[in-house]
PDB file of N, CA, C and O in Angstrom:
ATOM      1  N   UNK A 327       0.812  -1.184   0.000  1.00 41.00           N
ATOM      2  CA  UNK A 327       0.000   0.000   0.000  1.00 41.00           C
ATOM      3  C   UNK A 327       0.865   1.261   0.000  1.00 41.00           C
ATOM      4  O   UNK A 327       0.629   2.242  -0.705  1.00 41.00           O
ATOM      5  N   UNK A 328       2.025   1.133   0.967  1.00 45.00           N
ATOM      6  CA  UNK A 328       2.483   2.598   0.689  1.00 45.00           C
ATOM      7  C   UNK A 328       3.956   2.386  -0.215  1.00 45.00           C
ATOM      8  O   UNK A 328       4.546   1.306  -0.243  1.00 45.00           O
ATOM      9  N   UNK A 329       4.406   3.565  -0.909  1.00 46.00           N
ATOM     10  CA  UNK A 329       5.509   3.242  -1.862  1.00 46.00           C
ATOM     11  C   UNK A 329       5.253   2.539  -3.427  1.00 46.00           C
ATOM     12  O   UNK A 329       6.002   2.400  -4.394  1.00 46.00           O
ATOM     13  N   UNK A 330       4.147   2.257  -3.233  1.00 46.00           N
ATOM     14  CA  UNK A 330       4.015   1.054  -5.035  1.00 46.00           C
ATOM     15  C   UNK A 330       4.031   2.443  -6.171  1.00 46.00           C
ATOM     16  O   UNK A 330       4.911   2.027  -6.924  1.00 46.00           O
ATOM     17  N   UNK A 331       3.792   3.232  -6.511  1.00 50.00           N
ATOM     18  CA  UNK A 331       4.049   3.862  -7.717  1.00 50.00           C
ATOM     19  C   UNK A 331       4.975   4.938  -7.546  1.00 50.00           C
ATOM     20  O   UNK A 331       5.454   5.479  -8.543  1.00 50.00           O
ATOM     21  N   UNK A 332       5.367   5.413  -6.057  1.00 53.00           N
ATOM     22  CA  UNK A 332       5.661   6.698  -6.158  1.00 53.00           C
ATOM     23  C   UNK A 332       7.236   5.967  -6.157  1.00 53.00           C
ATOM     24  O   UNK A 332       8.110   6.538  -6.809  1.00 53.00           O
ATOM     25  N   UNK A 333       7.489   5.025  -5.606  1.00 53.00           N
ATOM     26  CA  UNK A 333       8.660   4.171  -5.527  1.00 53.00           C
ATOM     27  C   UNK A 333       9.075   3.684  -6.825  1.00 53.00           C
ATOM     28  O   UNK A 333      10.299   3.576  -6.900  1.00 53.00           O
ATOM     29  N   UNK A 334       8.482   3.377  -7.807  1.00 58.00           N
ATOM     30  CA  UNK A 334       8.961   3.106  -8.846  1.00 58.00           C
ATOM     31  C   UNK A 334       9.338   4.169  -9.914  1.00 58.00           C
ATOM     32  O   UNK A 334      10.019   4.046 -10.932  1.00 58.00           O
ATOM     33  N   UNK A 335       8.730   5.201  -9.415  1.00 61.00           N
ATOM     34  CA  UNK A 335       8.587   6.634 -10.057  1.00 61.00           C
ATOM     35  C   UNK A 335      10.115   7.240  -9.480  1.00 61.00           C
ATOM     36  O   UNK A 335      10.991   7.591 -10.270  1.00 61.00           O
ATOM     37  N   UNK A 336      10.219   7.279  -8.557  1.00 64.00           N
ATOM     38  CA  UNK A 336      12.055   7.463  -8.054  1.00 64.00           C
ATOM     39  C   UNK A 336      13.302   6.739  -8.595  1.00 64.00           C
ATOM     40  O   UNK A 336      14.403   7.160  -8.951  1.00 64.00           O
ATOM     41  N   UNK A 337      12.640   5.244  -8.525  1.00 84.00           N
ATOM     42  CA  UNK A 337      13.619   4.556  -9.574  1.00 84.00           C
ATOM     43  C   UNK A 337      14.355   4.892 -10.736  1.00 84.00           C
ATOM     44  O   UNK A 337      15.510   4.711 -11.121  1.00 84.00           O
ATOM     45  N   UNK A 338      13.324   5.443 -11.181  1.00 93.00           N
ATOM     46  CA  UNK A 338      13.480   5.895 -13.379  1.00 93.00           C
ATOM     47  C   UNK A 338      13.754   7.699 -13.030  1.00 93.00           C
ATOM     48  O   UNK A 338      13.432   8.636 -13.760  1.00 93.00           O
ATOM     49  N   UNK A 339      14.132   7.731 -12.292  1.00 97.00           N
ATOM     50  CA  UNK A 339      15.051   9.534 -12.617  1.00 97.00           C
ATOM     51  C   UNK A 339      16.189   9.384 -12.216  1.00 97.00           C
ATOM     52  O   UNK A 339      16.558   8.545 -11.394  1.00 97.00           O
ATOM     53  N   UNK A 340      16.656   9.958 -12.609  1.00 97.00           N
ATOM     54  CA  UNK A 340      18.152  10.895 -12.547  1.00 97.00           C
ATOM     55  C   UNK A 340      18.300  12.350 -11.672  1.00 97.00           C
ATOM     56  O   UNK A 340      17.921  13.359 -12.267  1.00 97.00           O
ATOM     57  N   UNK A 341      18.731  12.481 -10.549  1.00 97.00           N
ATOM     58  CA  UNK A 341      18.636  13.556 -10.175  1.00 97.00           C
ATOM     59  C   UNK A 341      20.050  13.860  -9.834  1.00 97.00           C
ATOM     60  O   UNK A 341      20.861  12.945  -9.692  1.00 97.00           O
ATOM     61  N   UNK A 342      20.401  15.192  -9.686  1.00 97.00           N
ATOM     62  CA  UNK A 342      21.625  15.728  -9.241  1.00 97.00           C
ATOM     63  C   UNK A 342      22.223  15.687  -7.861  1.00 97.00           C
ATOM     64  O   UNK A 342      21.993  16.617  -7.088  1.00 97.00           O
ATOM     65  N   UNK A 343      23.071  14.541  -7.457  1.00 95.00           N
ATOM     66  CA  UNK A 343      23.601  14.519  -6.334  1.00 95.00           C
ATOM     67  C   UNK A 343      24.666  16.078  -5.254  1.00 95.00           C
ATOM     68  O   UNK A 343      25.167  16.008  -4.132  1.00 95.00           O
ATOM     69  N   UNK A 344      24.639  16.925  -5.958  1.00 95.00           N
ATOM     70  CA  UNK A 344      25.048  17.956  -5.667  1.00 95.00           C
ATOM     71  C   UNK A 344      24.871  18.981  -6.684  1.00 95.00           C
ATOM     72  O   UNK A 344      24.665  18.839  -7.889  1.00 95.00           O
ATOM     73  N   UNK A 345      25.010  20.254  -5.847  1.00 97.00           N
ATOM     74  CA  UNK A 345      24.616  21.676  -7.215  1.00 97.00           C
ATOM     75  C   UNK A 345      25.891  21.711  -7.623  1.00 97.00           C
ATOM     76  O   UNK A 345      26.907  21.686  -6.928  1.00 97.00           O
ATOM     77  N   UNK A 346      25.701  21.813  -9.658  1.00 97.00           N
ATOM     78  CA  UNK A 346      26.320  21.956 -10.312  1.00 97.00           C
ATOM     79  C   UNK A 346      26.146  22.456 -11.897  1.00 97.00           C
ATOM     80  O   UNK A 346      25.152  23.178 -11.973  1.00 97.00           O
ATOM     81  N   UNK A 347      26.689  22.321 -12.945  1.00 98.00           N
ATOM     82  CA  UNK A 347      26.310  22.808 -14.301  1.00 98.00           C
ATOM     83  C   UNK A 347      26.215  21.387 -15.091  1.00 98.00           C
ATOM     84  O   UNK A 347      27.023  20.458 -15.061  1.00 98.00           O
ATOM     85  N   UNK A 348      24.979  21.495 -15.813  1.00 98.00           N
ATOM     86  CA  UNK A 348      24.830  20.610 -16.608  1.00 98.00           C
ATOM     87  C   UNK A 348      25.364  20.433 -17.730  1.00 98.00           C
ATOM     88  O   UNK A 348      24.519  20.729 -18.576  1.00 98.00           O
ATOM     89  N   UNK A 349      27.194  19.809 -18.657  1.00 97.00           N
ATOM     90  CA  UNK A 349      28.077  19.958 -19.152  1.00 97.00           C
ATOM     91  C   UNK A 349      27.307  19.437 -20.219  1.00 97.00           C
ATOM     92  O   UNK A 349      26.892  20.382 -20.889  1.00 97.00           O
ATOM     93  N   UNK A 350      26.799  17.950 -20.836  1.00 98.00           N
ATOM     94  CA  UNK A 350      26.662  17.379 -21.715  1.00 98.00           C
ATOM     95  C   UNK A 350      25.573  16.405 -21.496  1.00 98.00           C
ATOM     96  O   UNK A 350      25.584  15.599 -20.565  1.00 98.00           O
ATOM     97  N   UNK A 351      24.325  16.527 -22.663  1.00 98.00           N
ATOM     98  CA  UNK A 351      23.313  15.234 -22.128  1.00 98.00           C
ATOM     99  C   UNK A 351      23.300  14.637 -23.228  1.00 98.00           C
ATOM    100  O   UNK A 351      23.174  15.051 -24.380  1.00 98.00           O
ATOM    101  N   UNK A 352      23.512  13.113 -22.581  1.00 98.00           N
ATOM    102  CA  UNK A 352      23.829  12.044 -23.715  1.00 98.00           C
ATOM    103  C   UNK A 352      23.085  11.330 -23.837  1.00 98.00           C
ATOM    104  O   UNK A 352      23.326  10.125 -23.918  1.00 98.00           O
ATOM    105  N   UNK A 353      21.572  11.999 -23.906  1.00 98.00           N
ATOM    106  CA  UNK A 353      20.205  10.898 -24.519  1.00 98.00           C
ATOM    107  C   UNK A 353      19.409  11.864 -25.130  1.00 98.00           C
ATOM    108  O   UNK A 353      19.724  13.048 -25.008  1.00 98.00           O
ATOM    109  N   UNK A 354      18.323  11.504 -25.837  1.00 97.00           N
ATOM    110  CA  UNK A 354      17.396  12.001 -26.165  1.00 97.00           C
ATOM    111  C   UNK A 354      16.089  11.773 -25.829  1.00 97.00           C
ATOM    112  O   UNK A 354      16.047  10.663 -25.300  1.00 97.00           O
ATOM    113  N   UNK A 355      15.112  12.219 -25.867  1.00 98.00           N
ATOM    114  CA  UNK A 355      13.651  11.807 -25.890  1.00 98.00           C
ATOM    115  C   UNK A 355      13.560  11.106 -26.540  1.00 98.00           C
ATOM    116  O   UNK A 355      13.997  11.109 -27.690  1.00 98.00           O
ATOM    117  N   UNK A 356      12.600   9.791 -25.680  1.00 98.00           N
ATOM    118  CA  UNK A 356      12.231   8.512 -26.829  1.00 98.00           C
ATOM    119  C   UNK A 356      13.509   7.441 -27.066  1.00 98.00           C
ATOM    120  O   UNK A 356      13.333   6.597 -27.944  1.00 98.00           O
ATOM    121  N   UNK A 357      14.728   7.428 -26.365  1.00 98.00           N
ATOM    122  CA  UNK A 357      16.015   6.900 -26.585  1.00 98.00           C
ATOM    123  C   UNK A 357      15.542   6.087 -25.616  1.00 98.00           C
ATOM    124  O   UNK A 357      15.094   6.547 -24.566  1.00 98.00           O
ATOM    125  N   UNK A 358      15.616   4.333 -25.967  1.00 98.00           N
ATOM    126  CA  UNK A 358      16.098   3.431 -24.897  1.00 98.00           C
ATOM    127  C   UNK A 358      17.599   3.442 -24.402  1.00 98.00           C
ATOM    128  O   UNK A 358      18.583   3.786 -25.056  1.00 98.00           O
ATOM    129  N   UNK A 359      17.540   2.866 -22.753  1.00 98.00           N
ATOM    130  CA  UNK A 359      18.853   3.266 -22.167  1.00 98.00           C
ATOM    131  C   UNK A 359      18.920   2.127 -21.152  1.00 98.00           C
ATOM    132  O   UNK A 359      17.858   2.109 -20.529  1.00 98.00           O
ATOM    133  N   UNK A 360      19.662   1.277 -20.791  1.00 97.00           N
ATOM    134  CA  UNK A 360      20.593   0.586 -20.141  1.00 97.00           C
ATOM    135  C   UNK A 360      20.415   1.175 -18.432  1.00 97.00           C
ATOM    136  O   UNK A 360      20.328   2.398 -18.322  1.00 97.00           O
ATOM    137  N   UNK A 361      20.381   0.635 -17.594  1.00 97.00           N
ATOM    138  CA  UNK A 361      20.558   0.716 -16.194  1.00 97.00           C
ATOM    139  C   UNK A 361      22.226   0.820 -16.086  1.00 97.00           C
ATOM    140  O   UNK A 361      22.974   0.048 -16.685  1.00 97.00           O
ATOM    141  N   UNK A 362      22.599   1.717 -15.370  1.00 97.00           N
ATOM    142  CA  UNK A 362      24.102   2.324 -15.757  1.00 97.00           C
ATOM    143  C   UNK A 362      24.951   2.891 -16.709  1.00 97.00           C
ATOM    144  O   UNK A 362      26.125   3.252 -16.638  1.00 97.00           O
ATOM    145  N   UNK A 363      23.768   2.905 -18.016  1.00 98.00           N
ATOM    146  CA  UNK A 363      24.294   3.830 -18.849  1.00 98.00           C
ATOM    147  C   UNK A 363      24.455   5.484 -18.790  1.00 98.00           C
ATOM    148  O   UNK A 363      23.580   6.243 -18.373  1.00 98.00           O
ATOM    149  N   UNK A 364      25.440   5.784 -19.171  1.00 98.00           N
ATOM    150  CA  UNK A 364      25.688   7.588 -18.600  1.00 98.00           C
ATOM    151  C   UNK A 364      24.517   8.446 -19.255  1.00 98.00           C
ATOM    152  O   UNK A 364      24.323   8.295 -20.461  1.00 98.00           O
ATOM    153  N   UNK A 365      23.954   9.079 -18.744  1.00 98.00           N
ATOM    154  CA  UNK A 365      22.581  10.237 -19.830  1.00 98.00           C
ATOM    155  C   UNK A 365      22.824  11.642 -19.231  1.00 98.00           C
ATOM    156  O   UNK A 365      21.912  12.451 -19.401  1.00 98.00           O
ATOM    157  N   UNK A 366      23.676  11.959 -18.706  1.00 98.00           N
ATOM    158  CA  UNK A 366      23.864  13.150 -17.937  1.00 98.00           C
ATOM    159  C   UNK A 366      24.978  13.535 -17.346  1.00 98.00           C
ATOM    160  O   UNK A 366      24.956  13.052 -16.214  1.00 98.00           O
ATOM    161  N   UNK A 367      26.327  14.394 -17.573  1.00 98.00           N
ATOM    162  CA  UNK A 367      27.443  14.900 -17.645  1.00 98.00           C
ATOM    163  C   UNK A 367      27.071  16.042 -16.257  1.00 98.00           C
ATOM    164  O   UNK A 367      26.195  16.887 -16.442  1.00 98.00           O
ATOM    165  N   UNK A 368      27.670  15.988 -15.144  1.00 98.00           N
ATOM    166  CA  UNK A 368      27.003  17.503 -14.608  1.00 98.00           C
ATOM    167  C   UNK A 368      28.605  17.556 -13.884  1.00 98.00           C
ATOM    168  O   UNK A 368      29.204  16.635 -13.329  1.00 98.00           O
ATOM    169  N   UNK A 369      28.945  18.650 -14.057  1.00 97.00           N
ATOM    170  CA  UNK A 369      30.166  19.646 -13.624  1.00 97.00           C
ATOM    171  C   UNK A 369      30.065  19.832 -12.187  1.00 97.00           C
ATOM    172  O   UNK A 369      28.950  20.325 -12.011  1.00 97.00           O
ATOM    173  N   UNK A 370      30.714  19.678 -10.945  1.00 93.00           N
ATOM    174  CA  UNK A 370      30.655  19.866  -9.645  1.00 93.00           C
ATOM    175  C   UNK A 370      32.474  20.179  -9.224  1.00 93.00           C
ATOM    176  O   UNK A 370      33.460  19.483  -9.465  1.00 93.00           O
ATOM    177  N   UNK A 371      32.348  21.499  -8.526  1.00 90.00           N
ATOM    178  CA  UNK A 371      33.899  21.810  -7.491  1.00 90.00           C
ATOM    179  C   UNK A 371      34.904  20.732  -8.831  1.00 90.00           C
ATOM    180  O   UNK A 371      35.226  19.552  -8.697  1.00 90.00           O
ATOM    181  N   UNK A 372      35.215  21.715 -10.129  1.00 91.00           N
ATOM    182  CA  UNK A 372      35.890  21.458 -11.433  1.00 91.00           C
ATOM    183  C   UNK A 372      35.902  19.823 -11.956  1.00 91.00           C
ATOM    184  O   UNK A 372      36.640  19.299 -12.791  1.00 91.00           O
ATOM    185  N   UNK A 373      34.776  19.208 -11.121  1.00 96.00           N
ATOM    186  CA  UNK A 373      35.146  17.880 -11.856  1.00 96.00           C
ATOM    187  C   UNK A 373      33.745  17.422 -12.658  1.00 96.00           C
ATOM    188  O   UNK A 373      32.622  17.828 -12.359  1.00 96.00           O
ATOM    189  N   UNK A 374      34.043  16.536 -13.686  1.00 96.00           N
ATOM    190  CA  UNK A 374      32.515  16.210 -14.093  1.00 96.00           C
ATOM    191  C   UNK A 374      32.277  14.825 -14.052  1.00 96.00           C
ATOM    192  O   UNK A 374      32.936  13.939 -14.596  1.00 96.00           O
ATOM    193  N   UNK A 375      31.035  14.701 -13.188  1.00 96.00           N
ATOM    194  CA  UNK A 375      30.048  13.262 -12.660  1.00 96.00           C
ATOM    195  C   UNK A 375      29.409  13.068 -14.002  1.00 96.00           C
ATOM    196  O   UNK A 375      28.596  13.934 -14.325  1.00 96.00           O
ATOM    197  N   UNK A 376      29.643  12.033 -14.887  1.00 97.00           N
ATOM    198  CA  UNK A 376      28.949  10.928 -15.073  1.00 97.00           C
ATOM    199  C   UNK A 376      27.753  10.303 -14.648  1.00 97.00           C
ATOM    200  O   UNK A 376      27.841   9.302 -13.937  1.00 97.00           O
ATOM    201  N   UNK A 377      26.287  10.893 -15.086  1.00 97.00           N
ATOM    202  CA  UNK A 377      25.677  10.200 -13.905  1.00 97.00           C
ATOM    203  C   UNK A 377      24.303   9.457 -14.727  1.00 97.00           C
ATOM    204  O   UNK A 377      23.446   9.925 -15.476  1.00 97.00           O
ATOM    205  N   UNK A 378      24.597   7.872 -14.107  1.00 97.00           N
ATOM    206  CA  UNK A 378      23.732   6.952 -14.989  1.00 97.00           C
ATOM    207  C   UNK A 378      22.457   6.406 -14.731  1.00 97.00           C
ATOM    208  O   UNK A 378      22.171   6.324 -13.536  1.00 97.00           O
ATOM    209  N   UNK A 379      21.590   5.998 -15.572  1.00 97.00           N
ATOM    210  CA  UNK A 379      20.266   5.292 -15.557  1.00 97.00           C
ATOM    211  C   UNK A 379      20.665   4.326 -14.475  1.00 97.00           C
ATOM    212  O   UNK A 379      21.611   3.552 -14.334  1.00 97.00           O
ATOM    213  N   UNK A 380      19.430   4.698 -13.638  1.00 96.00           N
ATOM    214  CA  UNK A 380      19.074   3.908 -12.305  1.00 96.00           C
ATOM    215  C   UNK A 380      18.335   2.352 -12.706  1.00 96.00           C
ATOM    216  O   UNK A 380      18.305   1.321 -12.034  1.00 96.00           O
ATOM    217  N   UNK A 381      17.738   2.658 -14.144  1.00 96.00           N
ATOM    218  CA  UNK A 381      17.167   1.151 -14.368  1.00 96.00           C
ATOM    219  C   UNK A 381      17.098   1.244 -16.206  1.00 96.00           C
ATOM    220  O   UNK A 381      17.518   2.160 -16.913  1.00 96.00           O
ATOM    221  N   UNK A 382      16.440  -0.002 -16.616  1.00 97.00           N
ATOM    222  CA  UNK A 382      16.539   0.396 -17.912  1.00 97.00           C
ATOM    223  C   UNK A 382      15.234   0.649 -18.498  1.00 97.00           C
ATOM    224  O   UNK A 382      14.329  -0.179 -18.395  1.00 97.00           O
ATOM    225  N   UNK A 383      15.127   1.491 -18.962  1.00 97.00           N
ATOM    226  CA  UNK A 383      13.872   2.075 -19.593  1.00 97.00           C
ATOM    227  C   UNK A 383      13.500   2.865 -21.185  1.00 97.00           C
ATOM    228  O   UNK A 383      13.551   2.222 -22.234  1.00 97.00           O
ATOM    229  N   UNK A 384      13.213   4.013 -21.143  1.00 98.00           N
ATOM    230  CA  UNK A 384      13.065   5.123 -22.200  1.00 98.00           C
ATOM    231  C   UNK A 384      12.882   6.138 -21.841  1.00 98.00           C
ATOM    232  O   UNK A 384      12.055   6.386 -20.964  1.00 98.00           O
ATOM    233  N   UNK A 385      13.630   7.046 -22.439  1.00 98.00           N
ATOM    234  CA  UNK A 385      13.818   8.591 -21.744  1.00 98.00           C
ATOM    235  C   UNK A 385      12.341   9.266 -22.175  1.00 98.00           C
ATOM    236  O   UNK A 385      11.858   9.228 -23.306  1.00 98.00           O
ATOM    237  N   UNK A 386      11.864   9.767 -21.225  1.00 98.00           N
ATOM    238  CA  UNK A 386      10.567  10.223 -21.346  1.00 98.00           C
ATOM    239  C   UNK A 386      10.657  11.998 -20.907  1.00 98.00           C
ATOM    240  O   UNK A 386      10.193  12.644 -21.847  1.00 98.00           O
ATOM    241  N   UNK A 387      11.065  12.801 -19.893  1.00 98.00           N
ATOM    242  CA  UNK A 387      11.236  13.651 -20.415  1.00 98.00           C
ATOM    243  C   UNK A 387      12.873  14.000 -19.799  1.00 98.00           C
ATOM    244  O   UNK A 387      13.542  13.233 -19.107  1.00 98.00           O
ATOM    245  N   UNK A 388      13.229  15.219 -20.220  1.00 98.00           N
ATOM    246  CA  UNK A 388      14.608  15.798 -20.300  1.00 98.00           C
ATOM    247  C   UNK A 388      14.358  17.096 -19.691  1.00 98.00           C
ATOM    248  O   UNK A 388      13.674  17.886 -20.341  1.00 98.00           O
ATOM    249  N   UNK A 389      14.899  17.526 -18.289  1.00 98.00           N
ATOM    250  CA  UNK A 389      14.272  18.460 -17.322  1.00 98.00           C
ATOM    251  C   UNK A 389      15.566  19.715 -17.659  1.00 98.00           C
ATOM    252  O   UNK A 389      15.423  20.842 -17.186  1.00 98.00           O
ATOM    253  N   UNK A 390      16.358  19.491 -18.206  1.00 98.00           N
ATOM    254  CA  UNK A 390      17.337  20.298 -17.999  1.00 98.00           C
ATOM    255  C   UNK A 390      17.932  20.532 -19.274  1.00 98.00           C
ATOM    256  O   UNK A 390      17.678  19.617 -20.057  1.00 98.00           O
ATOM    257  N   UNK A 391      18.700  21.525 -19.796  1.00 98.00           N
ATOM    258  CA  UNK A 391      19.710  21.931 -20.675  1.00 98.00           C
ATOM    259  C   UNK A 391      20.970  22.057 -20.542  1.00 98.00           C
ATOM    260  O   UNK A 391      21.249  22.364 -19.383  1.00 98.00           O
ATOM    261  N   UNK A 392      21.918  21.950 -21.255  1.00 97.00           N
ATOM    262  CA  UNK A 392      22.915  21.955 -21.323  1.00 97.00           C
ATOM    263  C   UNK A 392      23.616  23.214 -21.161  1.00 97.00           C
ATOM    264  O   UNK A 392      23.143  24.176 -21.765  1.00 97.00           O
ATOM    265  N   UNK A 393      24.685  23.390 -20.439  1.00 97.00           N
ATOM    266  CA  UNK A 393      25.103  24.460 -19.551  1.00 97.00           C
ATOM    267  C   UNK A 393      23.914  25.235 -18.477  1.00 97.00           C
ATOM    268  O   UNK A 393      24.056  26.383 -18.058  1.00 97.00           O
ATOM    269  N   UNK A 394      22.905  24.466 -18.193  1.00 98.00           N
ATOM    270  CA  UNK A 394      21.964  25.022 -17.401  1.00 98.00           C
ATOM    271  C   UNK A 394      23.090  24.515 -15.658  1.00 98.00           C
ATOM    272  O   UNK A 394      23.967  23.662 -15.525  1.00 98.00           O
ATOM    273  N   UNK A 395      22.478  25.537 -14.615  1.00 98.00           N
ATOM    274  CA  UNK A 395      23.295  25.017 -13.214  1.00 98.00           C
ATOM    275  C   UNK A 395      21.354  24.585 -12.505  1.00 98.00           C
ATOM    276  O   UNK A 395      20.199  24.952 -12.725  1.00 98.00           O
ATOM    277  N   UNK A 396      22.178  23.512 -11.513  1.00 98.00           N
ATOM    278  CA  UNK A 396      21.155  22.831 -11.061  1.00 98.00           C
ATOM    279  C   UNK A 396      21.296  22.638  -9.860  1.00 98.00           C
ATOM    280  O   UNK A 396      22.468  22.711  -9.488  1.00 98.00           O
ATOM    281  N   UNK A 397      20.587  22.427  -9.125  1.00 97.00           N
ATOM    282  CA  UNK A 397      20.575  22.225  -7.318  1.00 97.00           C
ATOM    283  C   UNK A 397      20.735  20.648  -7.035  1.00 97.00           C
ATOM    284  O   UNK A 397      20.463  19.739  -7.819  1.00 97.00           O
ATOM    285  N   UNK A 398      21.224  20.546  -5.774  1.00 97.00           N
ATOM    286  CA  UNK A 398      21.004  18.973  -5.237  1.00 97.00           C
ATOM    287  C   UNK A 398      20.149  19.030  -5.355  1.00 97.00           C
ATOM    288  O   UNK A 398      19.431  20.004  -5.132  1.00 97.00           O
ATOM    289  N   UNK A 399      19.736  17.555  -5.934  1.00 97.00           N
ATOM    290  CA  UNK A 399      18.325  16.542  -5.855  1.00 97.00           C
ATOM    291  C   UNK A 399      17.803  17.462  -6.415  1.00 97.00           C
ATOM    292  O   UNK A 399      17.071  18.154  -5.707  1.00 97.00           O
ATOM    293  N   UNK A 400      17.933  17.799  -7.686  1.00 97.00           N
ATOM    294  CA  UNK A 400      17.220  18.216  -8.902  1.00 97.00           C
ATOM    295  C   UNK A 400      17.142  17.351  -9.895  1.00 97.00           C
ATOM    296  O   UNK A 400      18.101  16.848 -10.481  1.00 97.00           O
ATOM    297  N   UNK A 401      15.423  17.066 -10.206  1.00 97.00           N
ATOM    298  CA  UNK A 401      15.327  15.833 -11.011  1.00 97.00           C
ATOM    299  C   UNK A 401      15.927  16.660 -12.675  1.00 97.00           C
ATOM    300  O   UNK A 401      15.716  17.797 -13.099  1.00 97.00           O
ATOM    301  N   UNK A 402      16.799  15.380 -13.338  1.00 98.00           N
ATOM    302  CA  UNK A 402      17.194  15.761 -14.410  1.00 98.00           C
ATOM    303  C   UNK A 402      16.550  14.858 -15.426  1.00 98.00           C
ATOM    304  O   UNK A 402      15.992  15.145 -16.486  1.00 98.00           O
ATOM    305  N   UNK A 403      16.705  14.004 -15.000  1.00 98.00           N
ATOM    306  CA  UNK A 403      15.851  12.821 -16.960  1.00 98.00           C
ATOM    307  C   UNK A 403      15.092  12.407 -16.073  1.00 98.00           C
ATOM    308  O   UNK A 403      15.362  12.396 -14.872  1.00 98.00           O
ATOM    309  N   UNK A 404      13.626  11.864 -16.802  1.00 98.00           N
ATOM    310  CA  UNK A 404      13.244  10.891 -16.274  1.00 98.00           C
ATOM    311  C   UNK A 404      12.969   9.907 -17.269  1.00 98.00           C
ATOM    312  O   UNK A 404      12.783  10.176 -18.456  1.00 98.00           O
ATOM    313  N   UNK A 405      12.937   8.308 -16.573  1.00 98.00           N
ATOM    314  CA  UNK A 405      12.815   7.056 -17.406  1.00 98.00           C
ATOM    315  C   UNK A 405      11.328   6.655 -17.078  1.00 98.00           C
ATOM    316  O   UNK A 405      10.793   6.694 -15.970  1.00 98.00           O
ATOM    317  N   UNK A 406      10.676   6.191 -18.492  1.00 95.00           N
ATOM    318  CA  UNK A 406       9.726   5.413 -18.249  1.00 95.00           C
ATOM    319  C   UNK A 406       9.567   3.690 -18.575  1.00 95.00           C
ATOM    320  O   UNK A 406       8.538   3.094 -18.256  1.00 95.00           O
TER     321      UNK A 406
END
């Protein structure tokens, strides 16, 4: 009863583990993707995170732009 959709709904995003600039996004809308595949480049204190699909799915939407800056736990892709 508690957790069944909103839990699976956390699964399939990508969010930003710390505030930083969003360098390079390496999916598109509608792109199938791999659980650990990279879809999101984000720049943090001069280094850049790599940061990959939590499961495997299809990129459904794309929250962010490239050179956009973003906050911790800012959702960036999400998978459906």
């Amino acid at each position: 009863m508690t957790g069944g959709a909103d839990a699976d709904a956390a699964d399939k995003t990508v969010v930003a583990p710390m505030p930083g600039l969003v360098v390079k996004i390496e999916v598109e809308v509608g792109q199938a993707v791999r659980a650990g595949q990279g879809v999101v480049v984000v720049e943090a204190m001069k280094m850049e995170n790599e940061l990959k699909a939590p499961a495997d799915g299809v990129v459904a939407k794309i929250l962010v732009q490239e050179r956009q800056t973003v906050d911790k736990g800012a959702t960036l892709i999400v998978l459906e």
